[in-house]
PDB file of C-alpha atoms in Angstrom:
ATOM      1  CA  MET A   1     -35.773  24.152  -5.072  1.00  0.00           C
ATOM      2  CA  MET A   2     -35.264  20.671  -6.470  1.00  0.00           C
ATOM      3  CA  LEU A   3     -31.909  18.963  -6.172  1.00  0.00           C
ATOM      4  CA  HIS A   4     -30.747  17.629  -9.529  1.00  0.00           C
ATOM      5  CA  LEU A   5     -28.456  14.640  -9.154  1.00  0.00           C
ATOM      6  CA  PRO A   6     -25.930  13.685 -11.829  1.00  0.00           C
ATOM      7  CA  PRO A   7     -26.968  10.878 -14.194  1.00  0.00           C
ATOM      8  CA  PHE A   8     -26.797   7.309 -12.913  1.00  0.00           C
ATOM      9  CA  GLU A   9     -23.800   6.561 -15.127  1.00  0.00           C
ATOM     10  CA  VAL A  10     -21.786   9.397 -13.569  1.00  0.00           C
ATOM     11  CA  LEU A  11     -22.754   8.335 -10.030  1.00  0.00           C
ATOM     12  CA  LEU A  12     -21.730   4.747 -10.785  1.00  0.00           C
ATOM     13  CA  VAL A  13     -18.275   5.749 -12.015  1.00  0.00           C
ATOM     14  CA  LEU A  14     -17.786   8.144  -9.088  1.00  0.00           C
ATOM     15  CA  GLY A  15     -18.821   5.378  -6.700  1.00  0.00           C
ATOM     16  CA  VAL A  16     -16.286   2.939  -8.178  1.00  0.00           C
ATOM     17  CA  VAL A  17     -13.468   5.494  -7.975  1.00  0.00           C
ATOM     18  CA  GLY A  18     -14.488   6.603  -4.473  1.00  0.00           C
ATOM     19  CA  PHE A  19     -14.622   3.064  -3.061  1.00  0.00           C
ATOM     20  CA  TYR A  20     -11.269   2.296  -4.677  1.00  0.00           C
ATOM     21  CA  LEU A  21      -9.516   5.326  -3.187  1.00  0.00           C
ATOM     22  CA  VAL A  22     -11.041   4.958   0.288  1.00  0.00           C
ATOM     23  CA  ASP A  23     -10.206   1.251   0.405  1.00  0.00           C
ATOM     24  CA  SER A  24      -6.586   1.896  -0.613  1.00  0.00           C
ATOM     25  CA  ALA A  25      -5.966   4.757   1.861  1.00  0.00           C
ATOM     26  CA  GLN A  26      -3.673   4.021   4.803  1.00  0.00           C
ATOM     27  CA  LEU A  27      -3.281   5.719   8.176  1.00  0.00           C
ATOM     28  CA  LEU A  28       0.345   5.476   9.285  1.00  0.00           C
ATOM     29  CA  TYR A  29       1.816   5.964  12.726  1.00  0.00           C
ATOM     30  CA  ARG A  30       4.925   8.144  12.921  1.00  0.00           C
ATOM     31  CA  ASN A  31       7.152   5.091  13.424  1.00  0.00           C
ATOM     32  CA  GLU A  32       5.845   3.326  10.309  1.00  0.00           C
ATOM     33  CA  LEU A  33       6.876   3.230   6.664  1.00  0.00           C
ATOM     34  CA  LEU A  34       5.095   1.942   3.590  1.00  0.00           C
ATOM     35  CA  LEU A  35       7.239  -0.275   1.384  1.00  0.00           C
ATOM     36  CA  HIS A  36       5.849  -0.737  -2.111  1.00  0.00           C
ATOM     37  CA  SER A  37       6.875  -2.311  -5.373  1.00  0.00           C
ATOM     38  CA  THR A  38       5.345  -2.579  -8.839  1.00  0.00           C
ATOM     39  CA  GLY A  39       8.067  -4.883 -10.125  1.00  0.00           C
ATOM     40  CA  SER A  40      11.762  -5.236  -9.408  1.00  0.00           C
ATOM     41  CA  THR A  41      12.158  -1.685  -8.058  1.00  0.00           C
ATOM     42  CA  TRP A  42      11.206  -0.933  -4.455  1.00  0.00           C
ATOM     43  CA  HIS A  43      10.240   2.370  -2.879  1.00  0.00           C
ATOM     44  CA  ALA A  44       9.428   3.483   0.667  1.00  0.00           C
ATOM     45  CA  SER A  45       7.169   6.290   1.859  1.00  0.00           C
ATOM     46  CA  ALA A  46       7.453   7.973   5.253  1.00  0.00           C
ATOM     47  CA  PRO A  47       4.485   9.643   7.005  1.00  0.00           C
ATOM     48  CA  SER A  48       3.997  13.253   5.961  1.00  0.00           C
ATOM     49  CA  GLY A  49       1.446  16.022   6.139  1.00  0.00           C
ATOM     50  CA  LEU A  50      -0.794  16.926   9.047  1.00  0.00           C
ATOM     51  CA  PRO A  51      -1.517  14.181  11.604  1.00  0.00           C
ATOM     52  CA  LEU A  52      -5.080  12.925  12.073  1.00  0.00           C
ATOM     53  CA  ARG A  53      -5.367  11.877  15.727  1.00  0.00           C
ATOM     54  CA  GLY A  54      -1.727  10.869  15.767  1.00  0.00           C
ATOM     55  CA  ARG A  55      -1.739   9.140  12.368  1.00  0.00           C
ATOM     56  CA  TYR A  56      -0.869  10.294   8.863  1.00  0.00           C
ATOM     57  CA  LEU A  57      -3.007   9.764   5.782  1.00  0.00           C
ATOM     58  CA  HIS A  58      -1.307   8.149   2.796  1.00  0.00           C
ATOM     59  CA  VAL A  59      -3.074   7.288  -0.466  1.00  0.00           C
ATOM     60  CA  PRO A  60      -1.024   4.935  -2.683  1.00  0.00           C
ATOM     61  CA  ASN A  61      -0.617   5.744  -6.359  1.00  0.00           C
ATOM     62  CA  PRO A  62      -4.149   5.165  -7.763  1.00  0.00           C
ATOM     63  CA  PHE A  63      -2.681   4.392 -11.197  1.00  0.00           C
ATOM     64  CA  ALA A  64      -0.699   1.437  -9.828  1.00  0.00           C
ATOM     65  CA  PRO A  65      -3.213  -1.052  -8.377  1.00  0.00           C
ATOM     66  CA  GLY A  66      -0.683  -3.831  -8.954  1.00  0.00           C
ATOM     67  CA  GLN A  67       1.486  -2.528  -6.111  1.00  0.00           C
ATOM     68  CA  LEU A  68       2.795  -4.784  -3.394  1.00  0.00           C
ATOM     69  CA  LEU A  69       2.258  -2.761  -0.218  1.00  0.00           C
ATOM     70  CA  LEU A  70       3.790  -3.491   3.194  1.00  0.00           C
ATOM     71  CA  ARG A  71       3.894  -1.631   6.508  1.00  0.00           C
ATOM     72  CA  LEU A  72       7.217  -1.498   8.355  1.00  0.00           C
ATOM     73  CA  ASN A  73       7.993  -0.366  11.894  1.00  0.00           C
ATOM     74  CA  TRP A  74      11.429   1.228  11.645  1.00  0.00           C
ATOM     75  CA  TYR A  75      11.734   2.079  15.362  1.00  0.00           C
ATOM     76  CA  THR A  76      12.155  -1.544  16.414  1.00  0.00           C
ATOM     77  CA  SER A  77      15.485  -3.210  17.217  1.00  0.00           C
ATOM     78  CA  ALA A  78      14.151  -6.768  16.774  1.00  0.00           C
ATOM     79  CA  PRO A  79      15.972  -9.279  14.516  1.00  0.00           C
ATOM     80  CA  ALA A  80      16.269  -8.227  10.879  1.00  0.00           C
ATOM     81  CA  LEU A  81      13.421  -8.939   8.492  1.00  0.00           C
ATOM     82  CA  ASP A  82      13.799 -11.880   6.121  1.00  0.00           C
ATOM     83  CA  ARG A  83      14.290 -10.595   2.577  1.00  0.00           C
ATOM     84  CA  GLN A  84      13.796 -14.061   1.091  1.00  0.00           C
ATOM     85  CA  ALA A  85      10.347 -14.404   2.662  1.00  0.00           C
ATOM     86  CA  LEU A  86       9.398 -11.036   1.190  1.00  0.00           C
ATOM     87  CA  LEU A  87      10.572 -12.011  -2.299  1.00  0.00           C
ATOM     88  CA  GLU A  88       8.659 -15.296  -1.996  1.00  0.00           C
ATOM     89  CA  LEU A  89       5.500 -13.346  -1.153  1.00  0.00           C
ATOM     90  CA  GLN A  90       6.131 -11.144  -4.203  1.00  0.00           C
ATOM     91  CA  ARG A  91       6.383 -14.228  -6.447  1.00  0.00           C
ATOM     92  CA  THR A  92       3.188 -15.714  -5.015  1.00  0.00           C
ATOM     93  CA  LEU A  93       1.242 -12.499  -5.631  1.00  0.00           C
ATOM     94  CA  GLN A  94       2.669 -11.836  -9.112  1.00  0.00           C
ATOM     95  CA  PRO A  95      -0.368 -13.223 -11.042  1.00  0.00           C
ATOM     96  CA  LEU A  96      -2.649 -10.914  -9.064  1.00  0.00           C
ATOM     97  CA  ARG A  97      -0.564  -7.964 -10.227  1.00  0.00           C
ATOM     98  CA  TYR A  98      -1.621  -8.632 -13.822  1.00  0.00           C
ATOM     99  CA  LEU A  99      -5.223  -9.331 -12.833  1.00  0.00           C
ATOM    100  CA  CYS A 100      -5.458  -6.059 -10.894  1.00  0.00           C
ATOM    101  CA  GLY A 101      -4.022  -4.207 -13.886  1.00  0.00           C
ATOM    102  CA  LEU A 102      -6.603  -5.747 -16.229  1.00  0.00           C
ATOM    103  CA  LEU A 103      -9.392  -4.982 -13.773  1.00  0.00           C
ATOM    104  CA  ALA A 104      -8.258  -1.347 -13.542  1.00  0.00           C
ATOM    105  CA  ILE A 105      -8.485  -1.023 -17.334  1.00  0.00           C
ATOM    106  CA  GLN A 106     -11.966  -2.521 -17.360  1.00  0.00           C
ATOM    107  CA  LEU A 107     -13.344  -0.575 -14.376  1.00  0.00           C
ATOM    108  CA  LEU A 108     -11.629   2.802 -14.654  1.00  0.00           C
ATOM    109  CA  LEU A 109     -11.413   3.080 -18.443  1.00  0.00           C
ATOM    110  CA  GLY A 110     -13.676   0.565 -20.139  1.00  0.00           C
ATOM    111  CA  LEU A 111     -16.699   1.035 -17.883  1.00  0.00           C
ATOM    112  CA  PRO A 112     -16.880   4.868 -18.231  1.00  0.00           C
ATOM    113  CA  LEU A 113     -16.477   4.601 -22.021  1.00  0.00           C
ATOM    114  CA  VAL A 114     -19.252   2.000 -22.313  1.00  0.00           C
ATOM    115  CA  LEU A 115     -21.562   4.070 -20.110  1.00  0.00           C
ATOM    116  CA  LEU A 116     -20.799   7.183 -22.153  1.00  0.00           C
ATOM    117  CA  LEU A 117     -21.048   5.729 -25.647  1.00  0.00           C
ATOM    118  CA  PHE A 118     -23.585   2.901 -25.387  1.00  0.00           C
ATOM    119  CA  ARG A 119     -26.997   2.371 -23.900  1.00  0.00           C
ATOM    120  CA  PRO A 120     -27.605  -0.707 -21.710  1.00  0.00           C
ATOM    121  CA  GLY A 121     -27.555  -3.710 -23.969  1.00  0.00           C
ATOM    122  CA  ALA A 122     -25.143  -6.223 -25.455  1.00  0.00           C
ATOM    123  CA  VAL A 123     -22.032  -4.024 -25.087  1.00  0.00           C
ATOM    124  CA  TRP A 124     -22.893  -3.234 -21.452  1.00  0.00           C
ATOM    125  CA  LEU A 125     -23.422  -6.930 -20.643  1.00  0.00           C
ATOM    126  CA  THR A 126     -20.153  -7.864 -22.363  1.00  0.00           C
ATOM    127  CA  GLN A 127     -18.291  -5.269 -20.306  1.00  0.00           C
ATOM    128  CA  MET A 128     -19.788  -6.509 -17.041  1.00  0.00           C
ATOM    129  CA  ALA A 129     -19.034 -10.114 -18.005  1.00  0.00           C
ATOM    130  CA  ALA A 130     -15.370  -9.199 -18.593  1.00  0.00           C
ATOM    131  CA  ILE A 131     -15.188  -7.485 -15.190  1.00  0.00           C
ATOM    132  CA  TYR A 132     -16.708 -10.423 -13.327  1.00  0.00           C
ATOM    133  CA  LEU A 133     -14.546 -12.931 -15.174  1.00  0.00           C
ATOM    134  CA  ILE A 134     -11.481 -11.147 -13.778  1.00  0.00           C
ATOM    135  CA  LEU A 135     -13.020 -10.987 -10.296  1.00  0.00           C
ATOM    136  CA  LEU A 136     -13.827 -14.711 -10.336  1.00  0.00           C
ATOM    137  CA  THR A 137     -10.286 -15.492 -11.513  1.00  0.00           C
ATOM    138  CA  GLN A 138      -8.944 -13.441  -8.594  1.00  0.00           C
ATOM    139  CA  ALA A 139     -11.183 -15.316  -6.161  1.00  0.00           C
ATOM    140  CA  VAL A 140     -10.126 -18.721  -7.496  1.00  0.00           C
ATOM    141  CA  TYR A 141      -6.421 -17.836  -7.327  1.00  0.00           C
ATOM    142  CA  LEU A 142      -6.862 -16.468  -3.822  1.00  0.00           C
ATOM    143  CA  TRP A 143      -8.463 -19.737  -2.732  1.00  0.00           C
ATOM    144  CA  GLN A 144      -5.731 -21.836  -4.374  1.00  0.00           C
ATOM    145  CA  GLN A 145      -2.922 -19.830  -2.728  1.00  0.00           C
ATOM    146  CA  ARG A 146      -4.532 -19.420   0.723  1.00  0.00           C
ATOM    147  CA  ALA A 147      -1.959 -21.676   2.427  1.00  0.00           C
ATOM    148  CA  ALA A 148       1.001 -19.848   0.865  1.00  0.00           C
ATOM    149  CA  LEU A 149      -0.555 -16.535   1.917  1.00  0.00           C
ATOM    150  CA  GLY A 150      -1.180 -17.733   5.471  1.00  0.00           C
ATOM    151  CA  LEU A 151      -4.964 -17.407   5.174  1.00  0.00           C
ATOM    152  CA  SER A 152      -7.503 -19.644   6.856  1.00  0.00           C
ATOM    153  CA  ARG A 153     -10.355 -21.070   4.789  1.00  0.00           C
ATOM    154  CA  LYS A 154     -12.737 -18.601   6.444  1.00  0.00           C
ATOM    155  CA  ALA A 155     -10.489 -15.585   5.772  1.00  0.00           C
ATOM    156  CA  ALA A 156      -9.990 -16.605   2.133  1.00  0.00           C
ATOM    157  CA  LEU A 157     -13.746 -17.063   1.631  1.00  0.00           C
ATOM    158  CA  MET A 158     -14.483 -13.682   3.204  1.00  0.00           C
ATOM    159  CA  LEU A 159     -11.966 -11.908   0.960  1.00  0.00           C
ATOM    160  CA  ALA A 160     -13.256 -13.702  -2.135  1.00  0.00           C
ATOM    161  CA  PHE A 161     -16.841 -12.754  -1.225  1.00  0.00           C
ATOM    162  CA  GLU A 162     -15.881  -9.079  -0.782  1.00  0.00           C
ATOM    163  CA  VAL A 163     -14.080  -9.006  -4.129  1.00  0.00           C
ATOM    164  CA  ILE A 164     -16.985 -10.564  -6.049  1.00  0.00           C
ATOM    165  CA  THR A 165     -19.693  -8.437  -4.400  1.00  0.00           C
ATOM    166  CA  CYS A 166     -17.763  -5.131  -4.601  1.00  0.00           C
ATOM    167  CA  PRO A 167     -15.552  -4.877  -7.727  1.00  0.00           C
ATOM    168  CA  PRO A 168     -13.542  -1.841  -6.444  1.00  0.00           C
ATOM    169  CA  PHE A 169     -12.222  -4.108  -3.663  1.00  0.00           C
ATOM    170  CA  GLY A 170     -10.790  -6.318  -6.402  1.00  0.00           C
ATOM    171  CA  LEU A 171      -8.622  -3.415  -7.539  1.00  0.00           C
ATOM    172  CA  ASN A 172      -6.964  -3.392  -4.114  1.00  0.00           C
ATOM    173  CA  LEU A 173      -6.747  -7.157  -3.608  1.00  0.00           C
ATOM    174  CA  LEU A 174      -2.974  -7.311  -4.096  1.00  0.00           C
ATOM    175  CA  ARG A 175      -2.419  -4.437  -1.677  1.00  0.00           C
ATOM    176  CA  ARG A 176      -4.772  -5.899   0.919  1.00  0.00           C
ATOM    177  CA  LEU A 177      -3.129  -9.327   0.806  1.00  0.00           C
ATOM    178  CA  SER A 178       0.386  -7.926   1.097  1.00  0.00           C
ATOM    179  CA  LEU A 179      -0.653  -5.631   3.968  1.00  0.00           C
ATOM    180  CA  MET A 180      -1.993  -8.685   5.816  1.00  0.00           C
ATOM    181  CA  HIS A 181       1.463 -10.280   5.662  1.00  0.00           C
ATOM    182  CA  PRO A 182       3.128  -9.845   9.081  1.00  0.00           C
ATOM    183  CA  LEU A 183       6.470  -8.012   9.056  1.00  0.00           C
ATOM    184  CA  HIS A 184       7.950  -7.835  12.542  1.00  0.00           C
ATOM    185  CA  GLY A 185      11.641  -7.010  12.811  1.00  0.00           C
ATOM    186  CA  ASP A 186      14.392  -4.549  12.059  1.00  0.00           C
ATOM    187  CA  SER A 187      13.516  -2.976   8.721  1.00  0.00           C
ATOM    188  CA  LEU A 188      16.631  -0.813   8.185  1.00  0.00           C
ATOM    189  CA  PRO A 189      18.855  -3.640   6.848  1.00  0.00           C
ATOM    190  CA  LEU A 190      16.028  -4.725   4.546  1.00  0.00           C
ATOM    191  CA  LEU A 191      15.649  -1.177   3.220  1.00  0.00           C
ATOM    192  CA  GLN A 192      19.405  -1.109   2.560  1.00  0.00           C
ATOM    193  CA  GLN A 193      19.098  -4.243   0.456  1.00  0.00           C
ATOM    194  CA  LEU A 194      15.969  -3.300  -1.492  1.00  0.00           C
ATOM    195  CA  LEU A 195      16.087   0.450  -2.160  1.00  0.00           C
ATOM    196  CA  PRO A 196      18.164   2.084  -4.899  1.00  0.00           C
ATOM    197  CA  ALA A 197      21.032   4.202  -3.526  1.00  0.00           C
ATOM    198  CA  THR A 198      19.402   7.578  -4.215  1.00  0.00           C
ATOM    199  CA  ALA A 199      16.049   6.531  -2.743  1.00  0.00           C
ATOM    200  CA  GLN A 200      17.809   5.061   0.278  1.00  0.00           C
ATOM    201  CA  THR A 201      19.724   8.294   0.953  1.00  0.00           C
ATOM    202  CA  ALA A 202      16.572  10.422   0.585  1.00  0.00           C
ATOM    203  CA  LEU A 203      14.565   8.176   2.918  1.00  0.00           C
ATOM    204  CA  PHE A 204      17.238   7.923   5.624  1.00  0.00           C
ATOM    205  CA  THR A 205      17.698  11.709   5.507  1.00  0.00           C
ATOM    206  CA  THR A 206      13.951  12.145   6.069  1.00  0.00           C
ATOM    207  CA  LEU A 207      14.033   9.692   8.977  1.00  0.00           C
ATOM    208  CA  GLN A 208      16.992  11.503  10.538  1.00  0.00           C
ATOM    209  CA  GLN A 209      15.102  14.774  10.395  1.00  0.00           C
ATOM    210  CA  GLN A 210      12.078  13.094  11.954  1.00  0.00           C
ATOM    211  CA  LEU A 211      14.206  11.753  14.805  1.00  0.00           C
ATOM    212  CA  GLU A 212      15.598  15.218  15.491  1.00  0.00           C
ATOM    213  CA  GLU A 213      12.036  16.548  15.775  1.00  0.00           C
ATOM    214  CA  ASP A 214      10.989  13.678  18.074  1.00  0.00           C
ATOM    215  CA  LEU A 215      14.026  14.162  20.343  1.00  0.00           C
ATOM    216  CA  LEU A 216      13.024  17.762  20.979  1.00  0.00           C
ATOM    217  CA  LEU A 217       9.778  16.500  22.525  1.00  0.00           C
ATOM    218  CA  GLU A 218      11.379  13.979  24.899  1.00  0.00           C
ATOM    219  CA  ALA A 219      12.672  14.629  28.403  1.00  0.00           C
ATOM    220  CA  ASP A 220      16.405  14.096  28.938  1.00  0.00           C
ATOM    221  CA  ASP A 221      15.846  11.101  31.237  1.00  0.00           C
ATOM    222  CA  SER A 222      13.017   9.373  29.339  1.00  0.00           C
ATOM    223  CA  PRO A 223      13.469   5.761  28.103  1.00  0.00           C
ATOM    224  CA  GLU A 224      12.054   6.816  24.742  1.00  0.00           C
ATOM    225  CA  ARG A 225      14.889   9.325  24.328  1.00  0.00           C
ATOM    226  CA  THR A 226      17.454   6.550  24.801  1.00  0.00           C
ATOM    227  CA  THR A 227      15.752   4.505  22.083  1.00  0.00           C
ATOM    228  CA  LEU A 228      15.623   7.479  19.726  1.00  0.00           C
ATOM    229  CA  LEU A 229      19.302   8.287  20.298  1.00  0.00           C
ATOM    230  CA  ALA A 230      20.242   4.697  19.477  1.00  0.00           C
ATOM    231  CA  LEU A 231      18.217   4.908  16.255  1.00  0.00           C
ATOM    232  CA  GLN A 232      19.838   8.232  15.434  1.00  0.00           C
ATOM    233  CA  ALA A 233      23.294   6.686  15.811  1.00  0.00           C
ATOM    234  CA  ARG A 234      22.346   3.780  13.537  1.00  0.00           C
ATOM    235  CA  LEU A 235      20.997   6.083  10.858  1.00  0.00           C
ATOM    236  CA  ALA A 236      24.118   8.253  11.068  1.00  0.00           C
ATOM    237  CA  GLN A 237      26.188   5.147  10.253  1.00  0.00           C
ATOM    238  CA  LEU A 238      23.901   4.143   7.390  1.00  0.00           C
ATOM    239  CA  ASN A 239      23.562   7.649   5.976  1.00  0.00           C
ATOM    240  CA  PRO A 240      26.449   9.956   6.982  1.00  0.00           C
ATOM    241  CA  ALA A 241      25.691  12.548   4.257  1.00  0.00           C
ATOM    242  CA  PRO A 242      23.571  14.923   6.414  1.00  0.00           C
ATOM    243  CA  ALA A 243      26.279  15.039   9.116  1.00  0.00           C
ATOM    244  CA  ALA A 244      28.912  15.777   6.502  1.00  0.00           C
ATOM    245  CA  THR A 245      26.730  18.543   5.056  1.00  0.00           C
ATOM    246  CA  ALA A 246      26.255  20.104   8.481  1.00  0.00           C
ATOM    247  CA  ASP A 247      30.051  20.298   8.960  1.00  0.00           C
ATOM    248  CA  THR A 248      30.573  22.089   5.665  1.00  0.00           C
ATOM    249  CA  PRO A 249      31.440  25.794   6.220  1.00  0.00           C
ATOM    250  CA  ASP A 250      29.152  28.427   4.733  1.00  0.00           C
TER     251      ASP A 250
END
């Protein structure tokens, strides 16, 4: 029995989408959060679902390739993160947000339409030229901003090479660059400053529930339990709503 593969055009589009999703996927530890922004509004995602060897799979919104994406360790008690440095990074990466959006239109919408409606020819070449013009613009901007992004010449060249040789990587360039930015410090004050009130309450409630689950697994005299109790007390001060709810009579 012969195996009939889908047409080349279908395989090409599936390959682009597959590479894009796999490259954007993140594996989070239980003590990590993903902070993301597509503009002036910030959001945070906590690990959820079934763990894979102690880590949790998270796939960012595939329809928002212009997301700034950062990993935060919320268990730490180190000095608070610098909000100004984060906003400066956001300003530096802003042009890439528009370039990633344009590339998404060309790759995820324009390319399938051209493959569906036109045979290889002038329209196909025009579409590919538009895609590679965006990729080259990304590479040039990346090279120009390498110092501001803390990249060595070698690292910038490697990233630019990956983007030009594999267009789906260009869709995730903004995310990859922001994830490379080191964020070491106490993230809870930063989350207080950045998140809207409702999102902040929902996130801190989730973290409080996670701490309660983690405390059940720790021995009474373990150092980790002391750390978790201190975090629990901090979160109770930042988000007293769950405690107040628990005290409400049925």
